[in-house]
mmCIF file of C-alpha atoms and ligand atoms in Angstrom:
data_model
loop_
_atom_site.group_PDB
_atom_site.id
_atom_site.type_symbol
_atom_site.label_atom_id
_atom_site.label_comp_id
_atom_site.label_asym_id
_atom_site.label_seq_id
_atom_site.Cartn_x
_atom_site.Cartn_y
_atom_site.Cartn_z
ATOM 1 C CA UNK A 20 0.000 0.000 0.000
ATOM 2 C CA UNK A 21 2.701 2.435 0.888
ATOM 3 C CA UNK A 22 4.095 2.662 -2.754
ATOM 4 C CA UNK A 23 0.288 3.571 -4.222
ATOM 5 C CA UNK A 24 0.323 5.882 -1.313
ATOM 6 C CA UNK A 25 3.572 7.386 -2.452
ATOM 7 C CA UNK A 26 2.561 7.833 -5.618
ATOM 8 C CA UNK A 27 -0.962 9.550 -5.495
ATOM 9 C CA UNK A 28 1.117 12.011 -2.991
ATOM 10 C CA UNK A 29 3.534 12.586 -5.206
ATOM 11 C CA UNK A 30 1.673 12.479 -8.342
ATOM 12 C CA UNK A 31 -0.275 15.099 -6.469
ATOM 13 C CA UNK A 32 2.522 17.166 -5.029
ATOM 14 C CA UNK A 33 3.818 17.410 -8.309
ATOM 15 C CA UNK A 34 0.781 18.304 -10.240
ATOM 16 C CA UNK A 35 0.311 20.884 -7.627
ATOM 17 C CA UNK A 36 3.366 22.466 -7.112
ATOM 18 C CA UNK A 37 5.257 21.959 -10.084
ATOM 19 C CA UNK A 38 8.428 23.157 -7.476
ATOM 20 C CA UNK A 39 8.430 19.801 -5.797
ATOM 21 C CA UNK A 40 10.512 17.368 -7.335
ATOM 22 C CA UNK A 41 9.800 14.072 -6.704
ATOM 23 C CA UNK A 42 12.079 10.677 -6.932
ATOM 24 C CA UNK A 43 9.282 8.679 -8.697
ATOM 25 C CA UNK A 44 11.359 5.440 -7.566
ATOM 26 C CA UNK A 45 10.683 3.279 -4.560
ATOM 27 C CA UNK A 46 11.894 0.207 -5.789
ATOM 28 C CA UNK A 47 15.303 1.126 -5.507
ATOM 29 C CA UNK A 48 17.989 2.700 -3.145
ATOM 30 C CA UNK A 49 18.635 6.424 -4.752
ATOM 31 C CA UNK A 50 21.383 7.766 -2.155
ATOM 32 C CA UNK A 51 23.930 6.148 -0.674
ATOM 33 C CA UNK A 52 24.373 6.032 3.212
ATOM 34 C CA UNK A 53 27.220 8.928 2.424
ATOM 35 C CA UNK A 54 24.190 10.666 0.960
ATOM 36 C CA UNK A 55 25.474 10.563 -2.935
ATOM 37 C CA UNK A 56 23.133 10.685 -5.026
ATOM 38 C CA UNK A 57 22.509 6.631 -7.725
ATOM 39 C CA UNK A 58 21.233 7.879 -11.014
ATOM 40 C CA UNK A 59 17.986 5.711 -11.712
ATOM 41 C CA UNK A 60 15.721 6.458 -14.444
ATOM 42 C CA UNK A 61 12.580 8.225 -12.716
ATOM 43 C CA UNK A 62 15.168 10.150 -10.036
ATOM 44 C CA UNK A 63 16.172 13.284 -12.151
ATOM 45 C CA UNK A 64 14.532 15.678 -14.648
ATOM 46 C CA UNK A 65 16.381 15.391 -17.995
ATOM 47 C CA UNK A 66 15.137 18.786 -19.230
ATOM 48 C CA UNK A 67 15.817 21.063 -15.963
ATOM 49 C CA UNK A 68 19.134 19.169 -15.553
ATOM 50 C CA UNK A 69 20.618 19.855 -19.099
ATOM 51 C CA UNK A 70 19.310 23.307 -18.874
ATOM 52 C CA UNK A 71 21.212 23.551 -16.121
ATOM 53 C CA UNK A 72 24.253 22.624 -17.174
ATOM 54 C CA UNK A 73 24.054 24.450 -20.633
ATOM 55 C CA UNK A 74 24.927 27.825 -18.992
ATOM 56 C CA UNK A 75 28.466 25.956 -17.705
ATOM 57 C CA UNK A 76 29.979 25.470 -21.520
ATOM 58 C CA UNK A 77 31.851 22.203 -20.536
ATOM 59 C CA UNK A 78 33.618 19.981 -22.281
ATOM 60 C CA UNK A 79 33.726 16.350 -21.576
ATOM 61 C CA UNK A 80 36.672 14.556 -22.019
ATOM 62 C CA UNK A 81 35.695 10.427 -23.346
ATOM 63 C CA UNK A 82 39.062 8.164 -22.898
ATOM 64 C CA UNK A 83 38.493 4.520 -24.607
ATOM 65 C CA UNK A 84 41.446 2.238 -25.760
ATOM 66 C CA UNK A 85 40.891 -0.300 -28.771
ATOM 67 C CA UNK A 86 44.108 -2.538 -29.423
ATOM 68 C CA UNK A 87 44.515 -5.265 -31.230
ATOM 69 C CA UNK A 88 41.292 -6.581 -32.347
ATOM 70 C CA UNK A 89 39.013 -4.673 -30.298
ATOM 71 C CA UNK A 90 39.103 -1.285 -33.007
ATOM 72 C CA UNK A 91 36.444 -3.702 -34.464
ATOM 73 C CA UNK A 92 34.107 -1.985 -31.971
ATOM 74 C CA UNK A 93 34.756 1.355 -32.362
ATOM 75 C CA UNK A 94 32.374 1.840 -35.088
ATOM 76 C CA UNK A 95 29.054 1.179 -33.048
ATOM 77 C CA UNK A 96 30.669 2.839 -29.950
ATOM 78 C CA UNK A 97 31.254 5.882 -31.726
ATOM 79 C CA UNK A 98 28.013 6.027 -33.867
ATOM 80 C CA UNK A 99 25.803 4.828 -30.937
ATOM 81 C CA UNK A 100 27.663 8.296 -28.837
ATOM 82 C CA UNK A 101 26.843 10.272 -31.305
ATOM 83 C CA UNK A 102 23.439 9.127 -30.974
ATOM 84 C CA UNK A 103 22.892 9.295 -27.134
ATOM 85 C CA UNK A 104 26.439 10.568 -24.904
ATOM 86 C CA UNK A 105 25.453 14.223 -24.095
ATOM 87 C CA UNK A 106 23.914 15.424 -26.823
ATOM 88 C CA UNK A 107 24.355 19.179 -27.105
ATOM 89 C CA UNK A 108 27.289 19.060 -25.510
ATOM 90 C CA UNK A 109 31.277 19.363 -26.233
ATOM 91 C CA UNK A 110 32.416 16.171 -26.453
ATOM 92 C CA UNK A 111 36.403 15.397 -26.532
ATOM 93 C CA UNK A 112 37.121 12.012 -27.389
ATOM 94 C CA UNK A 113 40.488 10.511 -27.207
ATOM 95 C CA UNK A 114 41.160 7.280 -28.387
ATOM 96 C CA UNK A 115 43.950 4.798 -27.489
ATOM 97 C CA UNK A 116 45.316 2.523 -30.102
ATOM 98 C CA UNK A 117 48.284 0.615 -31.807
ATOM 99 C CA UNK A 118 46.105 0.407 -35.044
ATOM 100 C CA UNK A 119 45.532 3.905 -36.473
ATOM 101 C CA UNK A 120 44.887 2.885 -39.889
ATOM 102 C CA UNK A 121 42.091 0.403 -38.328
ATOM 103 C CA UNK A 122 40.051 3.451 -37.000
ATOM 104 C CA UNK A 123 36.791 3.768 -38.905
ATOM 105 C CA UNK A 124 35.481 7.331 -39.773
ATOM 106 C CA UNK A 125 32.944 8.067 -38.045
ATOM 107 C CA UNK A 126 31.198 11.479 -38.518
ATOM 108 C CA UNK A 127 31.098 13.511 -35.483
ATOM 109 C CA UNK A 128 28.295 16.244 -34.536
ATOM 110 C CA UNK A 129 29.055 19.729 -34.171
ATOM 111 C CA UNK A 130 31.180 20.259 -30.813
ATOM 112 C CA UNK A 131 32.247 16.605 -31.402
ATOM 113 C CA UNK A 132 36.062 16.032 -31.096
ATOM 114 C CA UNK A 133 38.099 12.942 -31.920
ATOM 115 C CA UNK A 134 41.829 12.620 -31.088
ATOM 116 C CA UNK A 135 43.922 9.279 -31.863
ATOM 117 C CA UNK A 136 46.964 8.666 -30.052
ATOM 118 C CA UNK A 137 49.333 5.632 -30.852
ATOM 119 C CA UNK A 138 50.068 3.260 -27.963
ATOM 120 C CA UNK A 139 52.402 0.653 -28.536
ATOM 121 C CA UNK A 140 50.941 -3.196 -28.683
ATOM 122 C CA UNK A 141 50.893 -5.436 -25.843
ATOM 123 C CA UNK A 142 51.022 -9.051 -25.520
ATOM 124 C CA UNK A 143 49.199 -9.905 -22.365
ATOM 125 C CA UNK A 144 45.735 -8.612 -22.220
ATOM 126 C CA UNK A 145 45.934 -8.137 -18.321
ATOM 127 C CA UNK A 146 48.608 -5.285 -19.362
ATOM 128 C CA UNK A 147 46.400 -3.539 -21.486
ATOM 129 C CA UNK A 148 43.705 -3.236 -18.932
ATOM 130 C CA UNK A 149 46.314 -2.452 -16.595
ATOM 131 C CA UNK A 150 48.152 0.284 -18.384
ATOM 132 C CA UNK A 151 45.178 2.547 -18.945
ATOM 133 C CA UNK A 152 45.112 3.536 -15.707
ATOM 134 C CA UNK A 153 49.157 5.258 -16.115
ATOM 135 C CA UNK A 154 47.949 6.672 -19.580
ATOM 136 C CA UNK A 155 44.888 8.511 -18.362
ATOM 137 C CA UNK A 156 46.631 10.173 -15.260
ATOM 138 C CA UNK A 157 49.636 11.127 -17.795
ATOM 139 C CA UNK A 158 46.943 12.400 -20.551
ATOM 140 C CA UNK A 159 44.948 14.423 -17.908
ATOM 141 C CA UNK A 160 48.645 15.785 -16.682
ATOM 142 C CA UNK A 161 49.704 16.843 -19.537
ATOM 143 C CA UNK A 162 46.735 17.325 -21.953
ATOM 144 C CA UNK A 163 43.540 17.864 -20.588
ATOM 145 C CA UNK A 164 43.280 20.710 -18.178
ATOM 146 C CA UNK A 165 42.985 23.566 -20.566
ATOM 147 C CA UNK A 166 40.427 21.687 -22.512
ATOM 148 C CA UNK A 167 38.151 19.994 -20.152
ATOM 149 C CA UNK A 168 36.336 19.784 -16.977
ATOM 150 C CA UNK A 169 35.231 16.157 -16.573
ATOM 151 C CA UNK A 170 36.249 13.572 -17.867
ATOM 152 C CA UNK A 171 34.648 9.453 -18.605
ATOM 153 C CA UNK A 172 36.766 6.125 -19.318
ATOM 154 C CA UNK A 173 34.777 3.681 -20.988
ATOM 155 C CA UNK A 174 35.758 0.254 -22.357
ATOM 156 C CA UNK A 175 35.270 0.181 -26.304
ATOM 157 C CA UNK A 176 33.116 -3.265 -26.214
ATOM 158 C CA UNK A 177 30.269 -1.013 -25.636
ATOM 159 C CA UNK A 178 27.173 0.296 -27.297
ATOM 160 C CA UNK A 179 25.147 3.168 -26.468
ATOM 161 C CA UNK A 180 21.125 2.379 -26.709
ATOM 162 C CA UNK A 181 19.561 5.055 -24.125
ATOM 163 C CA UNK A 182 20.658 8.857 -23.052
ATOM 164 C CA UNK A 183 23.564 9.204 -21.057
ATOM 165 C CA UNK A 184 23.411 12.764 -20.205
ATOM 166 C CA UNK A 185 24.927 15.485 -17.896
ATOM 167 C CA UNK A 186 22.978 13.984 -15.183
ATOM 168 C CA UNK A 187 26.309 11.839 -14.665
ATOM 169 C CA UNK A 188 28.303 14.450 -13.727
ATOM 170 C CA UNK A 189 30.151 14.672 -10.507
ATOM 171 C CA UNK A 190 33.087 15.055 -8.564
ATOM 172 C CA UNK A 191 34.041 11.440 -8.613
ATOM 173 C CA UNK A 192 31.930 9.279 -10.115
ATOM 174 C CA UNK A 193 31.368 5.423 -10.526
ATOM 175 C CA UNK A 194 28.675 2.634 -12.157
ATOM 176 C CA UNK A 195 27.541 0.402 -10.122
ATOM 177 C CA UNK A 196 28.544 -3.534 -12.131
ATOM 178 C CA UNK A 197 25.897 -5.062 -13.266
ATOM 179 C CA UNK A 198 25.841 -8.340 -11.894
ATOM 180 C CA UNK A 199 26.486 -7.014 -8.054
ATOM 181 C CA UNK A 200 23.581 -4.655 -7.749
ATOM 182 C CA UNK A 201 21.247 -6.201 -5.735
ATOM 183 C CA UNK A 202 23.127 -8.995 -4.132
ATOM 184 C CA UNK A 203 25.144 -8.983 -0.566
ATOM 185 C CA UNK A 204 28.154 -7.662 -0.068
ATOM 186 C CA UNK A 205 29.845 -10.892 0.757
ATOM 187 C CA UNK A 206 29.358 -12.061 -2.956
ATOM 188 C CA UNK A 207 31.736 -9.290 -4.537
ATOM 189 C CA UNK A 208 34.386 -10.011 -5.886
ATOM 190 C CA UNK A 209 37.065 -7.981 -4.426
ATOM 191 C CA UNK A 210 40.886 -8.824 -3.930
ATOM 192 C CA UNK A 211 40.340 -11.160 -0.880
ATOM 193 C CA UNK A 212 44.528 -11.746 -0.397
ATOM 194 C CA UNK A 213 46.315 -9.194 2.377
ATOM 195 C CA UNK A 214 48.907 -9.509 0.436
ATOM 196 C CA UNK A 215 47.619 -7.391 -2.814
ATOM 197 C CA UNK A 216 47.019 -3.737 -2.360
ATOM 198 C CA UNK A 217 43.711 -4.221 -3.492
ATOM 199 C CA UNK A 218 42.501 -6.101 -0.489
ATOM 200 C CA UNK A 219 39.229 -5.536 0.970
ATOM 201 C CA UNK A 220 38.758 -7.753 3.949
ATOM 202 C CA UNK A 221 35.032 -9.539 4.507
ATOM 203 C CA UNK A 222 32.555 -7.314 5.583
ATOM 204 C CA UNK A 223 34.057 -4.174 4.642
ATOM 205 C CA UNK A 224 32.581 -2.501 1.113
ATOM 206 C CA UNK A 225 29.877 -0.623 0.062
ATOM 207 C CA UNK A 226 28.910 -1.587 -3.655
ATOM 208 C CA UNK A 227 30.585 -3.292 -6.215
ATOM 209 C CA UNK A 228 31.983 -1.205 -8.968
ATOM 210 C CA UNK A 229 33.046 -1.987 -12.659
ATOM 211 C CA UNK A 230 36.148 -0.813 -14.023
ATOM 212 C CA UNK A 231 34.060 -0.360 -17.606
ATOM 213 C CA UNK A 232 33.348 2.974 -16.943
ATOM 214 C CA UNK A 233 34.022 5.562 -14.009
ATOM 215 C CA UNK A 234 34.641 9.541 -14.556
ATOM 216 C CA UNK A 235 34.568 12.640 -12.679
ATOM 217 C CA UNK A 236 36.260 16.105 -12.651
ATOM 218 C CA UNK A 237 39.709 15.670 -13.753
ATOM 219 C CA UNK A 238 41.147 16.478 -10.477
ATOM 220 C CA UNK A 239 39.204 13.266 -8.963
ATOM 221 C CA UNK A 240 39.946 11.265 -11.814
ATOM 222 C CA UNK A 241 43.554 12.385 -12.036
ATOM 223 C CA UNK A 242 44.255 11.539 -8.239
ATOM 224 C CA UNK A 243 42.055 7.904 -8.953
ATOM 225 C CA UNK A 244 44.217 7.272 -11.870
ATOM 226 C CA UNK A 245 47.521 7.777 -9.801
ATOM 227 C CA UNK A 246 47.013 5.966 -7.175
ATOM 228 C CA UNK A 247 45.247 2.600 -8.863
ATOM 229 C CA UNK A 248 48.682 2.770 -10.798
ATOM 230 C CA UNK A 249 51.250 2.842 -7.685
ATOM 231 C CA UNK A 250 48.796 0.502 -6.170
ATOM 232 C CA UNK A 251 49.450 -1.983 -9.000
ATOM 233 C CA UNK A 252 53.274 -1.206 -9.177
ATOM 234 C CA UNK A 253 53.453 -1.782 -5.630
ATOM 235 C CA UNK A 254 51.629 -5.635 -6.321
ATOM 236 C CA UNK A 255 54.097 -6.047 -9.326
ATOM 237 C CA UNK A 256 57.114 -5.684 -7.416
ATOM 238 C CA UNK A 257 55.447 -8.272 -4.694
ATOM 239 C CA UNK A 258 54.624 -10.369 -7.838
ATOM 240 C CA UNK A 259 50.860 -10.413 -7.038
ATOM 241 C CA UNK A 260 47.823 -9.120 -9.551
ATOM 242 C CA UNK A 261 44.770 -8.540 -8.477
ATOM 243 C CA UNK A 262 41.703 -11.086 -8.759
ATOM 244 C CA UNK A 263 40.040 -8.405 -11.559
ATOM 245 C CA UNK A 264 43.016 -6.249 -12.398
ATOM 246 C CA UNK A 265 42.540 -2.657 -12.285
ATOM 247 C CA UNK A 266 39.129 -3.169 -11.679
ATOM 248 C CA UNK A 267 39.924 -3.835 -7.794
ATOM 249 C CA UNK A 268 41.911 -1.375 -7.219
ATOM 250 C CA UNK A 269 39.258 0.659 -8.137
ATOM 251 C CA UNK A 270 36.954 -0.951 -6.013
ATOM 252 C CA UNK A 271 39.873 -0.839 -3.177
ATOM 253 C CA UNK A 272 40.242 3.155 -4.384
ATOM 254 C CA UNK A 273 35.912 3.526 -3.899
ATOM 255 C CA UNK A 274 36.083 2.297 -0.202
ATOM 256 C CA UNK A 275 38.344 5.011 1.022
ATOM 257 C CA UNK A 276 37.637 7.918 -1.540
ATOM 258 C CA UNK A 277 33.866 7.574 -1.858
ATOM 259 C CA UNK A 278 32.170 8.672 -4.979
ATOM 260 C CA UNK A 279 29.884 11.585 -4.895
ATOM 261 C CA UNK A 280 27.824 9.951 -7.563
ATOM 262 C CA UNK A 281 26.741 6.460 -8.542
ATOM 263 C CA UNK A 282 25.188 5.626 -11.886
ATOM 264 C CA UNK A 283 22.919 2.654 -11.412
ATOM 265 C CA UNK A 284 23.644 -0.416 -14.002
ATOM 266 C CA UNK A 285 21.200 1.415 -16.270
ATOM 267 C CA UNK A 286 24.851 2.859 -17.603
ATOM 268 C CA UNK A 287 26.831 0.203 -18.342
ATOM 269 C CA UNK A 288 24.170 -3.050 -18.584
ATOM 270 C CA UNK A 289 25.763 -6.512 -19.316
ATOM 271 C CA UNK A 290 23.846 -7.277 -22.091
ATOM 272 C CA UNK A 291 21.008 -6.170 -24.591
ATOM 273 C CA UNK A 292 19.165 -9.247 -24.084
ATOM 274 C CA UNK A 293 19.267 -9.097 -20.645
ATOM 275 C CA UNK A 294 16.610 -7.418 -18.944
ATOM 276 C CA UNK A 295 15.621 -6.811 -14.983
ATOM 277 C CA UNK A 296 12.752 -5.270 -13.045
ATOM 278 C CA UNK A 297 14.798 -1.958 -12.083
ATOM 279 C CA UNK A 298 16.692 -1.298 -15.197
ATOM 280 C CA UNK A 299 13.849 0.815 -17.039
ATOM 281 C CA UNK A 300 16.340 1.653 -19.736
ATOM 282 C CA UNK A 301 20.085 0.716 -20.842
ATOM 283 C CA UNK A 302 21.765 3.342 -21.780
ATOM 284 C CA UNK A 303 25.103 1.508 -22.513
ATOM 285 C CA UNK A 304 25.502 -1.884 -22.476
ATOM 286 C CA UNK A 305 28.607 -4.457 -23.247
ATOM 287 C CA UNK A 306 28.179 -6.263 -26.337
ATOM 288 C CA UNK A 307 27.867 -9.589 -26.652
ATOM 289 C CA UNK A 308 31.643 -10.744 -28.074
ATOM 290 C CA UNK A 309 33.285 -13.726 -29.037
ATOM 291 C CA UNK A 310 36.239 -13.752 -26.940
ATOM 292 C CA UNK A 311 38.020 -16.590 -28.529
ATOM 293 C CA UNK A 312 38.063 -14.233 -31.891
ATOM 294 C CA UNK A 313 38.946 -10.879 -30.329
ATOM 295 C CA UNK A 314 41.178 -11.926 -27.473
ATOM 296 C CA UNK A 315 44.911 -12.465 -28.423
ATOM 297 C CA UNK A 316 45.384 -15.693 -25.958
HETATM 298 C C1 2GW B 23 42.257 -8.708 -24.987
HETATM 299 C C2 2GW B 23 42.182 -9.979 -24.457
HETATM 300 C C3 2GW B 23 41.531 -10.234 -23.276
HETATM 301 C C4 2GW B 23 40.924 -9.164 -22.626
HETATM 302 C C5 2GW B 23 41.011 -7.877 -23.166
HETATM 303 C C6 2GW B 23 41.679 -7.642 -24.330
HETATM 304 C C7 2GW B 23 41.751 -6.310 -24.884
HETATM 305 C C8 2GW B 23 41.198 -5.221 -24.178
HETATM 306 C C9 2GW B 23 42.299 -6.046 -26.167
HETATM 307 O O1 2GW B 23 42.814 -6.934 -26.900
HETATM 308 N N1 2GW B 23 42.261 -4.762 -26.674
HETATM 309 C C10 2GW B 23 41.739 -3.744 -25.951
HETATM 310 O O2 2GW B 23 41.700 -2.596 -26.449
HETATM 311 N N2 2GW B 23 41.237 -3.957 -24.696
HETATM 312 C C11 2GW B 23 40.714 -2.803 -23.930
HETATM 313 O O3 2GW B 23 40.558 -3.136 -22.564
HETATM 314 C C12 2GW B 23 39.324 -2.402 -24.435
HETATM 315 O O4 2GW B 23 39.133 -1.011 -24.257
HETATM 316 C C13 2GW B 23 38.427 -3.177 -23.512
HETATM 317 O O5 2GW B 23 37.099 -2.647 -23.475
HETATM 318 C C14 2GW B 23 39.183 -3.064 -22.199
HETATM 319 C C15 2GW B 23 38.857 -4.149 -21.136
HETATM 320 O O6 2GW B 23 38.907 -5.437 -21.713
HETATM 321 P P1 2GW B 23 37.556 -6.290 -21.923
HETATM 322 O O7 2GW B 23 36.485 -5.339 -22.365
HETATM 323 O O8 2GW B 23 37.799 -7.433 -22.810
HETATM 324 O O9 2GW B 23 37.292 -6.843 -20.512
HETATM 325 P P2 2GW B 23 35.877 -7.061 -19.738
HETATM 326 O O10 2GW B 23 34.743 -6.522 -20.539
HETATM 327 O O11 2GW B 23 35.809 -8.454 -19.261
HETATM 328 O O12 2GW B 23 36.267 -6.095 -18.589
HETATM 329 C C16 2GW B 23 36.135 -5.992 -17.213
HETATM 330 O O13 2GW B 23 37.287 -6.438 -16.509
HETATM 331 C C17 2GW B 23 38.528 -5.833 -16.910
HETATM 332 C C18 2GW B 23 39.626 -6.298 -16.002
HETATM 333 O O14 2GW B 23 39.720 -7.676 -15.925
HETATM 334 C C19 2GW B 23 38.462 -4.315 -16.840
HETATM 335 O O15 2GW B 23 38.361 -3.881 -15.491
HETATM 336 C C20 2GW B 23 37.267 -3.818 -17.594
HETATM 337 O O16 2GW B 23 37.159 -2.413 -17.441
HETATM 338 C C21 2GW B 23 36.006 -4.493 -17.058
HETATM 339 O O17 2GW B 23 34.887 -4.075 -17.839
HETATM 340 MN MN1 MN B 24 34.615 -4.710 -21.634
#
């Protein structure tokens, strides 16, 4: 009864007092216990919040990598951007890869940037995921902070299908993973060995994070990227690497420097074909991908 209560009040309230904004969700959590706010679809008002935001003149700085044979997705990640990552906004995208020539042309809206940069090849995958994390804090060092003010990394086997819009924005900012939402916390799958500097010991933990796609301003994101990268250093020289890579040290890096923003799973799903009660719409999802074709070994 309480949630048809709920909603004739707010329905009500709203109709009323057009002022009175109301979080049209009850089926899910919408703040953290820190009090940052989880994007949901049904917690924010897309029109008042871009309008907002237009008076700023921001850019937003993209970061995706696509080596080997993963520049095969760059065409529907771009397109699919175009389509749905702020729109009406300055978008900067730059794109990591040892395969220029394999980067399709995509046509960008006005405002729309695209910058390649030429990272040499690697031969275990674990060092590709690895490495972005010292090639975004040395791009936001020495690029980005006379041309943007936030700043998303995204893995590439992605497609947008849903807005993904300033409502994102934040401070420090990170999507919940998709197969941890709404399961306890001792099912994630942190780095459960002392010994790693990603170690999270049972019971401690808020949420589960993925390492698909976390942003921010690019003083948060700069300080993020620094420290997962002497956090992994400091496991290479004890010849230990974390359960899920960089992924846990981001997890490890969320306990102690919470996020001021959580996007619920709605932006970065696990798969089209997927569907669950909460998620209302995906906005990005993984795509489905043959890993013995596009993984190198
Ligand atoms: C090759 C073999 C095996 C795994 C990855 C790769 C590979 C990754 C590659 O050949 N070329 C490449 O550009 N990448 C980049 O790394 C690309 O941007 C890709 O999206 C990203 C992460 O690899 P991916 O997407 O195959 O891994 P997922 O989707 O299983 O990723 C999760 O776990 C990873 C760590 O284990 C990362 O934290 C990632 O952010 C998570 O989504
Ligand atoms: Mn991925």
């Amino acid at each position: 009864t309480s949630d048809i209560w709920m909603e004739t009040v707010c329905t009500h309230a709203y109709i009323e007092t057009p002022m009175y904004n109301c979080n049209h969700r009850t089926d899910v959590a919408s703040v953290t216990p820190w009090l940052a706010p989880i994007v949901w679809e049904g917690t924010f008002d897309s029109t008042l919040i871009d309008s907002i935001y237009k008076q700023q003149n921001i850019t937003i700085a993209t970061t995706v990598f696509a080596l080997g044979k993963y520049t095969r997705f760059l065409k529907d990640f771009l397109e699919s951007a175009e389509e749905h990552y702020f729109v009406g906004f300055r978008v900067h995208y730059h794109l990591f890869t040892d395969q220029a020539e394999e980067v399709p042309n995509v046509k960008l809206g006005q405002e729309r940037y695209l910058t390649v940069k030429k990272v040499p090849s690697m031969n275990r995958w674990q060092d590709i995921s690895m490495s972005r994390m010292e090639i975004l804090e040395k791009l936001i060092e020495n690029e980005l902070a006379s041309e943007a003010d936030y700043i998303f990394c995204l893995d590439v086997d992605t497609k947008f299908y849903g807005r993904w819009g300033v409502e994102s924005l934040g401070r420090l900012v990170g999507v919940i993973h998709p197969w941890f939402f709404n399961v306890p916390r001792f099912i994630f799958t942190y780095e459960r060995r002392p010994e790693s500097q990603a170690y999270i010991p049972a019971g401690e933990g808020d949420y589960y994070f993925t390492g698909a796609a976390f942003g921010g301003s690019l003083e948060d994101v700069h300080h993020l990227t620094k420290t997962c990268r002497e956090q992994m250093n400091i496991d290479i020289a004890n010849s230990i690497e974390a359960i899920w890579h960089e992924e846990s040290h981001l997890n490890k890096y969320f306990l102690y420097n919470k996020p001021s923003k959580l996007l619920s799973p709605e932006y970065l799903w696990r798969d089209i074909s997927m569907s669950s009660g909460q998620v209302k719409i995906i906005r990005l999802s993984h795509v489905a991908k043959n890993n013995a074709e596009v993984r190198p070994n």
